[in-house]
Short mmCIF file of C-alpha atoms in Angstrom, two decimals:
data_model
loop_
_atom_site.label_atom_id
_atom_site.label_comp_id
_atom_site.label_asym_id
_atom_site.label_seq_id
_atom_site.Cartn_x
_atom_site.Cartn_y
_atom_site.Cartn_z
CA MET A 157 -87.76 -22.34 27.63
CA ARG A 158 -85.07 -23.02 30.20
CA SER A 159 -84.45 -26.44 28.66
CA LEU A 160 -84.08 -24.87 25.23
CA ILE A 161 -81.52 -22.36 26.51
CA LEU A 162 -79.57 -25.13 28.27
CA ALA A 163 -79.57 -27.26 25.11
CA LEU A 164 -78.32 -24.34 23.01
CA ALA A 165 -75.58 -23.59 25.54
CA CYS A 166 -74.39 -27.21 25.39
CA LEU A 167 -74.27 -27.07 21.60
CA ALA A 168 -72.36 -23.78 21.61
CA ALA A 169 -69.80 -24.79 24.28
CA PRO A 170 -67.36 -26.56 21.90
CA ALA A 171 -67.32 -23.58 19.55
CA LEU A 172 -66.69 -21.18 22.42
CA ALA A 173 -63.84 -23.34 23.71
CA GLY A 174 -61.86 -22.74 20.52
CA PRO A 175 -60.53 -25.11 17.91
CA THR A 176 -59.80 -28.71 18.74
CA PRO A 177 -56.06 -29.15 19.24
CA GLN A 178 -54.39 -30.79 16.27
CA SER A 179 -51.92 -33.62 16.52
CA VAL A 180 -48.25 -32.78 16.43
CA HIS A 181 -45.89 -35.62 15.55
CA VAL A 182 -42.30 -35.42 16.72
CA VAL A 183 -39.46 -37.65 15.55
CA ARG A 184 -35.73 -37.51 15.89
CA HIS A 185 -33.87 -37.66 12.57
CA PHE A 186 -33.14 -41.25 11.63
CA ASP A 187 -29.99 -43.36 11.80
CA THR A 188 -26.65 -41.58 11.31
CA PRO A 189 -23.03 -42.40 12.09
CA ALA A 190 -21.73 -41.07 15.41
CA GLY A 191 -19.36 -38.14 15.64
CA GLU A 192 -19.94 -36.45 12.27
CA LYS A 193 -21.03 -32.81 12.03
CA ASP A 194 -23.68 -33.04 9.27
CA PRO A 195 -23.84 -36.67 8.12
CA ASP A 196 -26.10 -38.30 5.58
CA LEU A 197 -28.48 -40.98 6.83
CA LEU A 198 -27.11 -44.50 6.98
CA PRO A 199 -28.88 -47.12 4.80
CA GLN A 200 -30.91 -48.12 7.91
CA GLY A 201 -31.97 -44.46 8.29
CA VAL A 202 -32.99 -44.23 4.63
CA ALA A 203 -35.09 -47.39 5.04
CA ARG A 204 -36.66 -45.95 8.19
CA ALA A 205 -37.45 -42.69 6.32
CA GLU A 206 -39.32 -44.73 3.71
CA ALA A 207 -41.18 -46.50 6.53
CA LEU A 208 -42.16 -43.08 7.96
CA ALA A 209 -43.70 -42.16 4.60
CA ARG A 210 -45.68 -45.43 4.71
CA TRP A 211 -46.77 -44.71 8.32
CA PHE A 212 -48.20 -41.36 7.22
CA ARG A 213 -50.01 -42.85 4.20
CA GLY A 214 -53.66 -41.83 4.43
CA LYS A 215 -53.02 -39.46 7.34
CA ARG A 216 -53.52 -35.72 7.07
CA LEU A 217 -50.41 -33.55 7.38
CA CYS A 218 -50.14 -29.85 6.56
CA ALA A 219 -46.63 -28.94 7.70
CA ILE A 220 -43.22 -30.56 8.05
CA LEU A 221 -40.74 -28.64 10.19
CA VAL A 222 -37.05 -29.60 10.13
CA SER A 223 -33.81 -28.12 11.36
CA ASP A 224 -31.50 -27.18 8.51
CA TYR A 225 -29.34 -30.30 8.48
CA LYS A 226 -29.01 -33.01 5.82
CA ARG A 227 -30.13 -35.75 8.23
CA THR A 228 -33.44 -34.05 9.11
CA ARG A 229 -34.23 -33.22 5.49
CA GLN A 230 -33.35 -36.78 4.40
CA THR A 231 -35.60 -38.17 7.17
CA VAL A 232 -38.65 -36.54 5.57
CA ALA A 233 -37.63 -36.65 1.89
CA PRO A 234 -39.75 -39.74 1.00
CA LEU A 235 -42.72 -38.35 2.94
CA ALA A 236 -42.53 -34.89 1.38
CA ALA A 237 -42.03 -36.30 -2.13
CA GLY A 238 -45.49 -37.85 -2.12
CA ARG A 239 -47.30 -34.78 -0.80
CA SER A 240 -47.83 -31.15 -1.60
CA VAL A 241 -46.44 -30.14 1.79
CA VAL A 242 -43.49 -27.76 1.81
CA VAL A 243 -40.66 -28.70 4.17
CA GLN A 244 -39.98 -25.67 6.38
CA SER A 245 -36.82 -24.95 8.37
CA TYR A 246 -36.69 -23.95 12.02
CA ASP A 247 -33.88 -23.03 14.39
CA PRO A 248 -33.24 -26.02 16.70
CA ARG A 249 -31.90 -23.62 19.35
CA ASP A 250 -35.35 -22.00 19.63
CA THR A 251 -37.71 -24.71 20.86
CA PRO A 252 -40.45 -22.26 21.95
CA ALA A 253 -40.64 -20.85 18.40
CA VAL A 254 -41.04 -24.23 16.67
CA VAL A 255 -43.59 -25.31 19.28
CA ALA A 256 -45.56 -22.08 18.72
CA ARG A 257 -45.51 -22.66 14.94
CA ALA A 258 -46.80 -26.20 15.39
CA LYS A 259 -49.51 -25.17 17.84
CA ALA A 260 -50.69 -22.42 15.48
CA SER A 261 -51.27 -24.89 12.65
CA ALA A 262 -54.82 -25.67 11.61
CA CYS A 263 -53.98 -29.31 10.95
CA PRO A 264 -51.40 -31.97 11.94
CA VAL A 265 -47.69 -31.14 11.85
CA LEU A 266 -44.50 -33.23 11.86
CA ILE A 267 -41.43 -31.84 13.62
CA VAL A 268 -38.08 -33.53 13.00
CA GLY A 269 -35.59 -32.83 15.76
CA HIS A 270 -32.45 -34.13 17.39
CA SER A 271 -31.53 -36.18 20.45
CA ASN A 272 -31.07 -32.99 22.48
CA THR A 273 -34.27 -31.25 21.28
CA VAL A 274 -36.99 -33.90 20.97
CA PRO A 275 -37.67 -34.33 24.73
CA ASP A 276 -38.10 -30.56 25.19
CA ILE A 277 -40.29 -30.23 22.09
CA VAL A 278 -42.64 -33.00 23.25
CA GLN A 279 -42.84 -31.51 26.74
CA GLN A 280 -43.46 -27.96 25.52
CA LEU A 281 -46.23 -29.24 23.26
CA GLY A 282 -47.97 -30.37 26.45
CA GLY A 283 -46.97 -34.02 26.20
CA THR A 284 -45.16 -36.35 28.56
CA ARG A 285 -41.44 -35.67 28.32
CA PRO A 286 -39.52 -38.63 26.87
CA ALA A 287 -36.34 -39.80 28.55
CA ASP A 288 -33.11 -38.25 27.29
CA LEU A 289 -32.05 -39.79 23.97
CA ALA A 290 -28.69 -41.44 23.34
CA HIS A 291 -27.03 -41.54 19.93
CA GLU A 292 -28.44 -45.04 19.25
CA ASP A 293 -32.06 -43.99 19.93
CA PHE A 294 -33.56 -43.84 16.45
CA GLY A 295 -37.07 -44.66 15.27
CA ASP A 296 -39.46 -43.38 17.95
CA LEU A 297 -42.37 -41.18 16.90
CA TRP A 298 -44.24 -39.21 19.55
CA THR A 299 -47.70 -37.83 18.87
CA VAL A 300 -49.06 -35.11 21.14
CA SER A 301 -52.76 -34.33 20.88
CA GLY A 302 -54.82 -32.63 23.53
CA GLY A 303 -52.11 -33.13 26.15
CA ARG A 304 -52.00 -36.88 25.53
CA THR A 305 -48.78 -38.47 24.28
CA THR A 306 -48.44 -41.70 22.32
CA ARG A 307 -45.17 -43.27 21.22
CA GLU A 308 -44.74 -45.60 18.27
CA ARG A 309 -41.76 -47.22 16.57
CA ILE A 310 -40.92 -46.64 12.93
CA GLU A 311 -39.24 -49.80 11.70
CA PRO A 312 -37.93 -50.36 8.17
#
Protein backbone atom coordinates (compact mmCIF):
# COMPACT_ATOMS: atom_id res chain seq x y z
CA MET A 1 0.00 0.00 0.00
CA ARG A 2 2.80 2.40 0.87
CA SER A 3 4.45 1.70 -2.50
CA LEU A 4 1.19 2.44 -4.28
CA ILE A 5 0.81 5.77 -2.48
CA LEU A 6 4.43 6.70 -3.28
CA ALA A 7 3.94 5.81 -6.95
CA LEU A 8 0.77 7.92 -7.15
CA ALA A 9 2.51 10.85 -5.49
CA CYS A 10 5.33 10.69 -8.05
CA LEU A 11 2.83 10.68 -10.90
CA ALA A 12 0.90 13.63 -9.44
CA ALA A 13 3.97 15.78 -8.66
CA PRO A 14 4.32 17.33 -12.15
CA ALA A 15 0.66 18.32 -12.20
CA LEU A 16 0.91 19.88 -8.75
CA ALA A 17 4.00 21.84 -9.77
CA GLY A 18 1.98 23.76 -12.37
CA PRO A 19 2.35 24.06 -16.11
CA THR A 20 5.68 23.51 -17.79
CA PRO A 21 7.22 26.87 -18.64
CA GLN A 22 6.91 27.73 -22.31
CA SER A 23 9.72 29.06 -24.43
CA VAL A 24 9.94 32.78 -24.95
CA HIS A 25 12.01 33.94 -27.91
CA VAL A 26 13.49 37.43 -27.83
CA VAL A 27 15.04 39.25 -30.77
CA ARG A 28 16.06 42.80 -31.40
CA HIS A 29 14.48 44.33 -34.50
CA PHE A 30 16.66 43.72 -37.53
CA ASP A 31 19.07 45.93 -39.46
CA THR A 32 18.27 49.65 -39.65
CA PRO A 33 20.24 52.78 -40.47
CA ALA A 34 21.72 54.62 -37.48
CA GLY A 35 20.31 57.88 -36.19
CA GLU A 36 16.78 57.78 -37.62
CA LYS A 37 13.72 58.02 -35.36
CA ASP A 38 11.47 55.34 -36.93
CA PRO A 39 13.33 53.86 -39.91
CA ASP A 40 12.33 51.06 -42.23
CA LEU A 41 14.50 47.95 -42.24
CA LEU A 42 17.49 48.00 -44.56
CA PRO A 43 17.57 45.33 -47.32
CA GLN A 44 19.80 43.22 -45.00
CA GLY A 45 17.13 43.53 -42.28
CA VAL A 46 14.36 42.49 -44.68
CA ALA A 47 16.41 39.44 -45.68
CA ARG A 48 17.02 38.62 -42.02
CA ALA A 49 13.25 38.94 -41.33
CA GLU A 50 12.61 36.36 -44.04
CA ALA A 51 15.25 34.12 -42.44
CA LEU A 52 13.45 34.47 -39.08
CA ALA A 53 10.25 33.20 -40.71
CA ARG A 54 12.21 30.21 -42.04
CA TRP A 55 13.75 29.60 -38.58
CA PHE A 56 10.26 29.39 -37.07
CA ARG A 57 8.97 27.04 -39.79
CA GLY A 58 7.48 23.99 -38.07
CA LYS A 59 7.79 25.56 -34.60
CA ARG A 60 4.78 26.39 -32.47
CA LEU A 61 4.15 30.08 -31.76
CA CYS A 62 1.01 31.60 -30.28
CA ALA A 63 1.93 35.25 -29.77
CA ILE A 64 4.16 37.88 -31.34
CA LEU A 65 4.74 40.97 -29.21
CA VAL A 66 6.29 44.09 -30.78
CA SER A 67 6.78 47.69 -29.81
CA ASP A 68 4.82 50.05 -32.03
CA TYR A 69 7.60 50.97 -34.45
CA LYS A 70 7.94 50.21 -38.17
CA ARG A 71 11.20 48.31 -37.66
CA THR A 72 9.74 45.85 -35.12
CA ARG A 73 6.62 45.24 -37.20
CA GLN A 74 8.71 44.76 -40.36
CA THR A 75 10.96 42.30 -38.48
CA VAL A 76 8.01 39.94 -37.96
CA ALA A 77 5.97 40.69 -41.10
CA PRO A 78 7.13 37.59 -43.06
CA LEU A 79 6.65 35.38 -39.98
CA ALA A 80 3.18 36.71 -39.17
CA ALA A 81 2.07 36.52 -42.82
CA GLY A 82 2.36 32.74 -42.84
CA ARG A 83 0.55 32.18 -39.54
CA SER A 84 -2.74 32.93 -37.88
CA VAL A 85 -0.96 34.74 -35.04
CA VAL A 86 -1.96 38.33 -34.39
CA VAL A 87 0.93 40.75 -33.88
CA GLN A 88 0.31 42.55 -30.57
CA SER A 89 1.84 45.86 -29.44
CA TYR A 90 3.49 46.49 -26.10
CA ASP A 91 5.02 49.55 -24.47
CA PRO A 92 8.84 49.20 -24.63
CA ARG A 93 9.12 51.41 -21.54
CA ASP A 94 7.29 48.77 -19.46
CA THR A 95 9.48 45.67 -19.52
CA PRO A 96 7.74 44.01 -16.53
CA ALA A 97 4.39 44.17 -18.37
CA VAL A 98 5.63 42.53 -21.58
CA VAL A 99 7.47 39.88 -19.56
CA ALA A 100 4.30 39.15 -17.57
CA ARG A 101 2.30 38.83 -20.82
CA ALA A 102 4.84 36.40 -22.23
CA LYS A 103 5.01 34.33 -19.05
CA ALA A 104 1.21 34.09 -18.92
CA SER A 105 1.05 32.56 -22.39
CA ALA A 106 0.08 28.92 -22.73
CA CYS A 107 2.52 28.39 -25.61
CA PRO A 108 5.70 29.91 -27.08
CA VAL A 109 5.94 33.67 -27.63
CA LEU A 110 8.24 35.92 -29.68
CA ILE A 111 9.10 39.36 -28.30
CA VAL A 112 10.74 41.87 -30.64
CA GLY A 113 12.61 44.57 -28.76
CA HIS A 114 15.37 47.12 -29.10
CA SER A 115 19.05 47.40 -28.21
CA ASN A 116 18.15 49.04 -24.89
CA THR A 117 15.33 46.61 -23.96
CA VAL A 118 16.40 43.12 -25.05
CA PRO A 119 18.96 42.50 -22.26
CA ASP A 120 16.42 43.44 -19.56
CA ILE A 121 13.66 41.37 -21.18
CA VAL A 122 15.85 38.25 -21.32
CA GLN A 123 16.96 38.74 -17.72
CA GLN A 124 13.44 39.36 -16.39
CA LEU A 125 12.25 36.22 -18.16
CA GLY A 126 14.71 34.34 -15.94
CA GLY A 127 17.43 33.98 -18.55
CA THR A 128 21.08 34.96 -18.59
CA ARG A 129 21.34 38.66 -19.33
CA PRO A 130 23.02 39.36 -22.68
CA ALA A 131 25.72 42.00 -22.91
CA ASP A 132 24.56 45.50 -23.80
CA LEU A 133 23.80 45.80 -27.52
CA ALA A 134 25.41 48.33 -29.84
CA HIS A 135 23.69 49.70 -32.94
CA GLU A 136 25.45 47.13 -35.16
CA ASP A 137 24.26 44.14 -33.08
CA PHE A 138 21.54 42.62 -35.27
CA GLY A 139 20.53 39.00 -35.74
CA ASP A 140 20.74 37.34 -32.32
CA LEU A 141 17.77 35.35 -31.07
CA TRP A 142 17.59 34.41 -27.40
CA THR A 143 15.31 31.62 -26.21
CA VAL A 144 14.47 31.41 -22.52
CA SER A 145 12.84 28.22 -21.30
CA GLY A 146 12.81 27.00 -17.73
CA GLY A 147 15.51 29.48 -16.73
CA ARG A 148 17.87 28.24 -19.45
CA THR A 149 19.00 30.63 -22.18
CA THR A 150 20.17 29.73 -25.66
CA ARG A 151 21.39 32.18 -28.28
CA GLU A 152 21.29 31.64 -32.02
CA ARG A 153 22.09 33.78 -35.05
CA ILE A 154 19.53 34.60 -37.71
CA GLU A 155 21.44 35.02 -40.95
CA PRO A 156 19.90 35.88 -44.32
